[in-house]
Rosetta silent file (secondary structure, phi, psi, omega in degrees, C-alpha in Angstrom):
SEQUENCE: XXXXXXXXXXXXXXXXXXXXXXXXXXXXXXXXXXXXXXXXXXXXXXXXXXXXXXXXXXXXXXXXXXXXXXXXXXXXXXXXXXXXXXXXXXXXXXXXXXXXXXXXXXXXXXXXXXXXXXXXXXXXXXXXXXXXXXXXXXXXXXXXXXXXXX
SCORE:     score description
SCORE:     0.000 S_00000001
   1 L     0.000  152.769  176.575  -12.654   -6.707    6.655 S_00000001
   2 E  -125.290  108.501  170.029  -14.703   -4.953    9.768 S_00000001
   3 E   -91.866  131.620 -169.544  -15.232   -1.412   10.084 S_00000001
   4 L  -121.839  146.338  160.004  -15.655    0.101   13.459 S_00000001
   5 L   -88.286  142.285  165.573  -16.851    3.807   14.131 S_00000001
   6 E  -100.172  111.475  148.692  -14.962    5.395   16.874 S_00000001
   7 L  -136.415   36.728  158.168  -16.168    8.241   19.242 S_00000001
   8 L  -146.351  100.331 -174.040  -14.807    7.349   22.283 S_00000001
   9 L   -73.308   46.347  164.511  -11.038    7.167   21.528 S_00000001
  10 L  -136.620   15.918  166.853  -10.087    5.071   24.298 S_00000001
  11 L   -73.036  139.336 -137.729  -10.908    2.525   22.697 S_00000001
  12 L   -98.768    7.129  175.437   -8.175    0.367   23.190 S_00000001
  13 L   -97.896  -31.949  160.483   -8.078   -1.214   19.317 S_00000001
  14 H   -47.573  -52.907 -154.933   -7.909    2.851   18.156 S_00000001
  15 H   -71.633  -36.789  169.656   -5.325    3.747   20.555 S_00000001
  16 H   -55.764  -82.260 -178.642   -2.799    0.539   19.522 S_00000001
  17 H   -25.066  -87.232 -177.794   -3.613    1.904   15.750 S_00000001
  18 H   -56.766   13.044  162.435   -3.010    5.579   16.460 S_00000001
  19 H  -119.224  -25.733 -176.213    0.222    4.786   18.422 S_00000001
  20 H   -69.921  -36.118  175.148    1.543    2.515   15.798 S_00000001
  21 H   -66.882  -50.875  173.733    1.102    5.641   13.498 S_00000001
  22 H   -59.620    3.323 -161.599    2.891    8.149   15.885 S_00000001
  23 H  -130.497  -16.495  174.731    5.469    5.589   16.313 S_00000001
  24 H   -80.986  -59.151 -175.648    5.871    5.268   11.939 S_00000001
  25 L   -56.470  -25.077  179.387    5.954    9.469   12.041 S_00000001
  26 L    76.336   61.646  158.846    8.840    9.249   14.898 S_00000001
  27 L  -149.262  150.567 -167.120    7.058   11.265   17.494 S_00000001
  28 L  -104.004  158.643  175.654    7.030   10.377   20.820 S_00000001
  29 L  -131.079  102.845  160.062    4.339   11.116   23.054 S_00000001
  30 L   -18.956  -55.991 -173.878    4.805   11.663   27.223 S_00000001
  31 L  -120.107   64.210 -163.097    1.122   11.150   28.321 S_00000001
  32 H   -74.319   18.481 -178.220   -1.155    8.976   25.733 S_00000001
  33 H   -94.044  -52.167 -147.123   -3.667    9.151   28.401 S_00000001
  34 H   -72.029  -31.476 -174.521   -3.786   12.788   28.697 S_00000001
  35 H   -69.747  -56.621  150.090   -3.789   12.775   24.372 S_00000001
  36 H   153.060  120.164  153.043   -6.496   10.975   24.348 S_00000001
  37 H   -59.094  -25.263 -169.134   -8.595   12.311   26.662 S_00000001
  38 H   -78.228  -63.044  169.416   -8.129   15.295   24.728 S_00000001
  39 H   -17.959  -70.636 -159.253   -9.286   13.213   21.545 S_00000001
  40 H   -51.540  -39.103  166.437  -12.416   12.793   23.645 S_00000001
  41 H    -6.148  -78.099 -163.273  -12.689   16.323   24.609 S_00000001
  42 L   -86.770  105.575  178.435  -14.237   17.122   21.227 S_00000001
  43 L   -45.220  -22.106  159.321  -16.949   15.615   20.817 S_00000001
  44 L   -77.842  -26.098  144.528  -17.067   15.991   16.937 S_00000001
  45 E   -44.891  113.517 -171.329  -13.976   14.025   16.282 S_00000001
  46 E  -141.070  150.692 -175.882  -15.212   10.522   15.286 S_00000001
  47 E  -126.079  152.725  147.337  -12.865    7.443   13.191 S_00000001
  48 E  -120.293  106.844  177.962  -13.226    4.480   11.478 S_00000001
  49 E  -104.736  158.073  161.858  -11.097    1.953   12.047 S_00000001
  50 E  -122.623  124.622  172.088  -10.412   -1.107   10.116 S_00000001
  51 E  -100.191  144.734 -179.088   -9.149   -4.795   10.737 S_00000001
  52 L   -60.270 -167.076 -166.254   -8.764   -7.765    8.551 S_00000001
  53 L   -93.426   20.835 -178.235  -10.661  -11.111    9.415 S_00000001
  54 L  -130.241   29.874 -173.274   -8.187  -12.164   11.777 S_00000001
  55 L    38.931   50.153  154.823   -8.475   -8.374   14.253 S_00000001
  56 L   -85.934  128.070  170.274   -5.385   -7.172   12.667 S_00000001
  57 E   -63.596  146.926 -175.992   -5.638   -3.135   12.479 S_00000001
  58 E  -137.528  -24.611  166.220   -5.358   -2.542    8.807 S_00000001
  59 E   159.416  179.511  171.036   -5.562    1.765    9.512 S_00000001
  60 E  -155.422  159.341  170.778   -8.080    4.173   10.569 S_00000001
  61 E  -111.435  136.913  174.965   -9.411    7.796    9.449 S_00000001
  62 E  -125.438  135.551 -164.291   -9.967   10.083   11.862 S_00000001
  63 E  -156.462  162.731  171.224  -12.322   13.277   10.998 S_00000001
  64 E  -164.484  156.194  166.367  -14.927   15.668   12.094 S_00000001
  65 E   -53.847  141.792 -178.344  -17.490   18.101   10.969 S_00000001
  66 E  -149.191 -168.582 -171.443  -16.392   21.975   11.185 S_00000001
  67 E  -152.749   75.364 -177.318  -17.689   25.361   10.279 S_00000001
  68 E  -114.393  169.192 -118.728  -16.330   27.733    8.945 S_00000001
  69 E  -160.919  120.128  168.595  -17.178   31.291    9.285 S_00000001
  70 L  -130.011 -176.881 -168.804  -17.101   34.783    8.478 S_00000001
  71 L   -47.473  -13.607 -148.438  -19.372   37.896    9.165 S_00000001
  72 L  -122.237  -33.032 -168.745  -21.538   36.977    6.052 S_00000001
  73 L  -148.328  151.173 -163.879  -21.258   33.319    5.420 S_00000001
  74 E  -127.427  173.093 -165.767  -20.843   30.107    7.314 S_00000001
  75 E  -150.135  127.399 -171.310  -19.627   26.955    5.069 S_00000001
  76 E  -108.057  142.327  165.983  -19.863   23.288    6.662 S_00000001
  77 E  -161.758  152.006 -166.859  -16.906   21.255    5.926 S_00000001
  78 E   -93.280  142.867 -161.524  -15.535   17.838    6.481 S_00000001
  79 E  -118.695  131.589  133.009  -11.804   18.070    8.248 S_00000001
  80 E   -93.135  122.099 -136.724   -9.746   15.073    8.092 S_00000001
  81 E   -86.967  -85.787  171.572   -7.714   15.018   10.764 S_00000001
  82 E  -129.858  149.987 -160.028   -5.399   11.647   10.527 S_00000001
  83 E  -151.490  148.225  159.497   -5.741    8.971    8.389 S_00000001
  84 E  -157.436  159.433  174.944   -2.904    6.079    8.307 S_00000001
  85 E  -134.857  132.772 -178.338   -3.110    2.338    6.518 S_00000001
  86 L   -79.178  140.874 -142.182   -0.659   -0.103    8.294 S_00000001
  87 H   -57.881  -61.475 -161.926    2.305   -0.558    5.987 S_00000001
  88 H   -47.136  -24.668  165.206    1.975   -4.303    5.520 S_00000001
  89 H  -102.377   13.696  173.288   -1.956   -3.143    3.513 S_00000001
  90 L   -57.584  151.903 -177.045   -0.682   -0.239    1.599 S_00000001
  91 L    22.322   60.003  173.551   -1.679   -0.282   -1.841 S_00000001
  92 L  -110.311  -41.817 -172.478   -4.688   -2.634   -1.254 S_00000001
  93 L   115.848  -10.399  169.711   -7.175   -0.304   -1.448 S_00000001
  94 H   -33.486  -58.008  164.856   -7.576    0.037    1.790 S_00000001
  95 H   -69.416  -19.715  176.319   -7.182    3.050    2.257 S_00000001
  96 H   -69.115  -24.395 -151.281   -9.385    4.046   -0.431 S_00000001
  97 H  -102.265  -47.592  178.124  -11.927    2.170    1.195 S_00000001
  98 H   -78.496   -9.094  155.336  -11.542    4.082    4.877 S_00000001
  99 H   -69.826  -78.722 -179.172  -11.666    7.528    3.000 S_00000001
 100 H   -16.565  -40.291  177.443  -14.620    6.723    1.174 S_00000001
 101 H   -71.371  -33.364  138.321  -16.317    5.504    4.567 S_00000001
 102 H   -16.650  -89.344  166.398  -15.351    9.236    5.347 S_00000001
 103 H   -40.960  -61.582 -173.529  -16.777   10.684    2.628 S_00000001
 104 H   -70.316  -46.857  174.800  -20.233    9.016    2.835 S_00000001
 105 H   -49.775  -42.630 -174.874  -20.305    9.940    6.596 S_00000001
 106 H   -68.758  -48.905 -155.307  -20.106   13.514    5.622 S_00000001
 107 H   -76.288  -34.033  175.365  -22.586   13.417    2.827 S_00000001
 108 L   -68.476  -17.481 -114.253  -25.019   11.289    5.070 S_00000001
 109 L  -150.083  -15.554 -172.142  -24.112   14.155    7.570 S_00000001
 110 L    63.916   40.566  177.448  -24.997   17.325    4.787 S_00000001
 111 L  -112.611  112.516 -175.876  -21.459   17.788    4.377 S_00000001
 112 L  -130.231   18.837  176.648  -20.489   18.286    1.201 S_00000001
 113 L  -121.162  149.534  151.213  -16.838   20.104    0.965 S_00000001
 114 E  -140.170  157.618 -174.199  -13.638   18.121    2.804 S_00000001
 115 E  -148.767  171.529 -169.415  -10.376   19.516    2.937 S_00000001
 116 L  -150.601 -154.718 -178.325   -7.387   17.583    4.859 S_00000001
 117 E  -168.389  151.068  155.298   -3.455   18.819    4.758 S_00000001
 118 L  -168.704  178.133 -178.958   -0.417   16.660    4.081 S_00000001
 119 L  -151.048    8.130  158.791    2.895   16.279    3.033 S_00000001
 120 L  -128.071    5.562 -170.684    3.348   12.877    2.371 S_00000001
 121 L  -131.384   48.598  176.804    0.733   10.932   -0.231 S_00000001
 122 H   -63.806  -32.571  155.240   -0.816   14.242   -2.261 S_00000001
 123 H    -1.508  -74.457  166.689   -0.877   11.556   -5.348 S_00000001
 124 H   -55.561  -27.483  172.559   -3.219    9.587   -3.310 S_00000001
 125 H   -73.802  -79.735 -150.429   -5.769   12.619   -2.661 S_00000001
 126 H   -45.221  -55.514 -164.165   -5.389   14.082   -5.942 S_00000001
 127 L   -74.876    0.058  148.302   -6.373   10.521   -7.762 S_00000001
 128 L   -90.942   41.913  169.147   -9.682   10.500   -5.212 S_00000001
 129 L    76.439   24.322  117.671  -10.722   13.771   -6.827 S_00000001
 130 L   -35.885   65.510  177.208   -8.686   16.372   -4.218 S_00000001
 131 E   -80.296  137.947  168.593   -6.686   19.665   -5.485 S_00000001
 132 E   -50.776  130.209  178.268   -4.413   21.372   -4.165 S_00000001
 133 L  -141.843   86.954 -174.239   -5.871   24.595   -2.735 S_00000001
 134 L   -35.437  -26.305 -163.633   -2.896   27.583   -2.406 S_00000001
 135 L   -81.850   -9.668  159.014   -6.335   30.016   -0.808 S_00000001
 136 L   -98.913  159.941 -174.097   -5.765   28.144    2.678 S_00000001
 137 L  -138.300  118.396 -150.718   -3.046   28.456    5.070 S_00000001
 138 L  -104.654  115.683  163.999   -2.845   25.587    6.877 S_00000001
 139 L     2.888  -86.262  177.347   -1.345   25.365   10.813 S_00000001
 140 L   -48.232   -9.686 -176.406    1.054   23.030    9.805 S_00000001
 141 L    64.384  -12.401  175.138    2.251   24.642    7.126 S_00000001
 142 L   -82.806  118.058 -158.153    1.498   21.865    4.817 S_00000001
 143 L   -47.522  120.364  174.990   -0.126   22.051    1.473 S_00000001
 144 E   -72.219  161.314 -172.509   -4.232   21.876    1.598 S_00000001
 145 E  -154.471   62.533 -117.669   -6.399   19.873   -0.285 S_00000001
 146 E  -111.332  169.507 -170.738   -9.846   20.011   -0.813 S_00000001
 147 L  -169.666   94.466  179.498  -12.819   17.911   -2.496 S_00000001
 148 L   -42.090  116.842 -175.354  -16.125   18.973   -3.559 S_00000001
 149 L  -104.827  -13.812  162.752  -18.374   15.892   -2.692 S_00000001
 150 L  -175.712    0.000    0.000  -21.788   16.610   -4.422 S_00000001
């Protein structure tokens, strides 16, 4: 397997990977230029993607550092944005293996809370140490999930 870091999402082995995911979710997209450029925009968004030993995408995580913040107290936390494992390497470990790669980027990074949202694997969080956590209200409407990391 090969792990690549991403920060410039125009990289054209991300952008096959992150269309193949939008294209498993059923959403269409009008401009994948203008999406992203937008990617690029923020400069704090960064991925890892990975392919087997023949440059097959096997999935990527996509994540970034955040901050969040009230009058009193500010709290560094790791966001994970999108994550997908291409069907055909599901339940490989793979994916365990491109969170983790996550995870140690934050912690290398003095990040030591991550919280994500989903609605379709909470299983998969909750057995890498992830609870559900009802005190956020998530965009999306979708159940939060958080993970102390040291």
């Amino acid at each position: 397997m090969n792990d690549y870091f991403i920060t410039d999402f125009l990289n054209p082995l991300f952008q096959t990977a992150f269309k193949d995911y939008f294209k498993e979710l059923g959403v269409n997209v009008k401009d994948w230029n203008s999406l992203f450029h937008e990617m690029n925009a923020d400069k704090e968004t960064v991925a890892f993607l990975r392919t087997d030993s023949k440059g097959k995408t096997v999935g990527f995580i996509q994540f970034k550092k955040e901050e969040m913040k009230n009058w009193f107290f500010t709290e560094k936390i790791g966001f994970i944005r999108e994550f997908w494992v291409a069907n055909e390497f599901r339940k490989q470990g793979q994916g365990t293996a491109l969170l983790n790669l996550a995870e140690q980027y934050f912690v290398e990074n003095d990040v030591y809370k991550t919280i994500l949202t989903t609605n379709t694997v909470p299983n998969f969080y909750v057995k890498h140490g992830y609870v559900k956590d009802i005190s956020y209200n998530a965009k999306n409407n979708y159940e939060v999930y958080v993970k102390i990391l040291k």
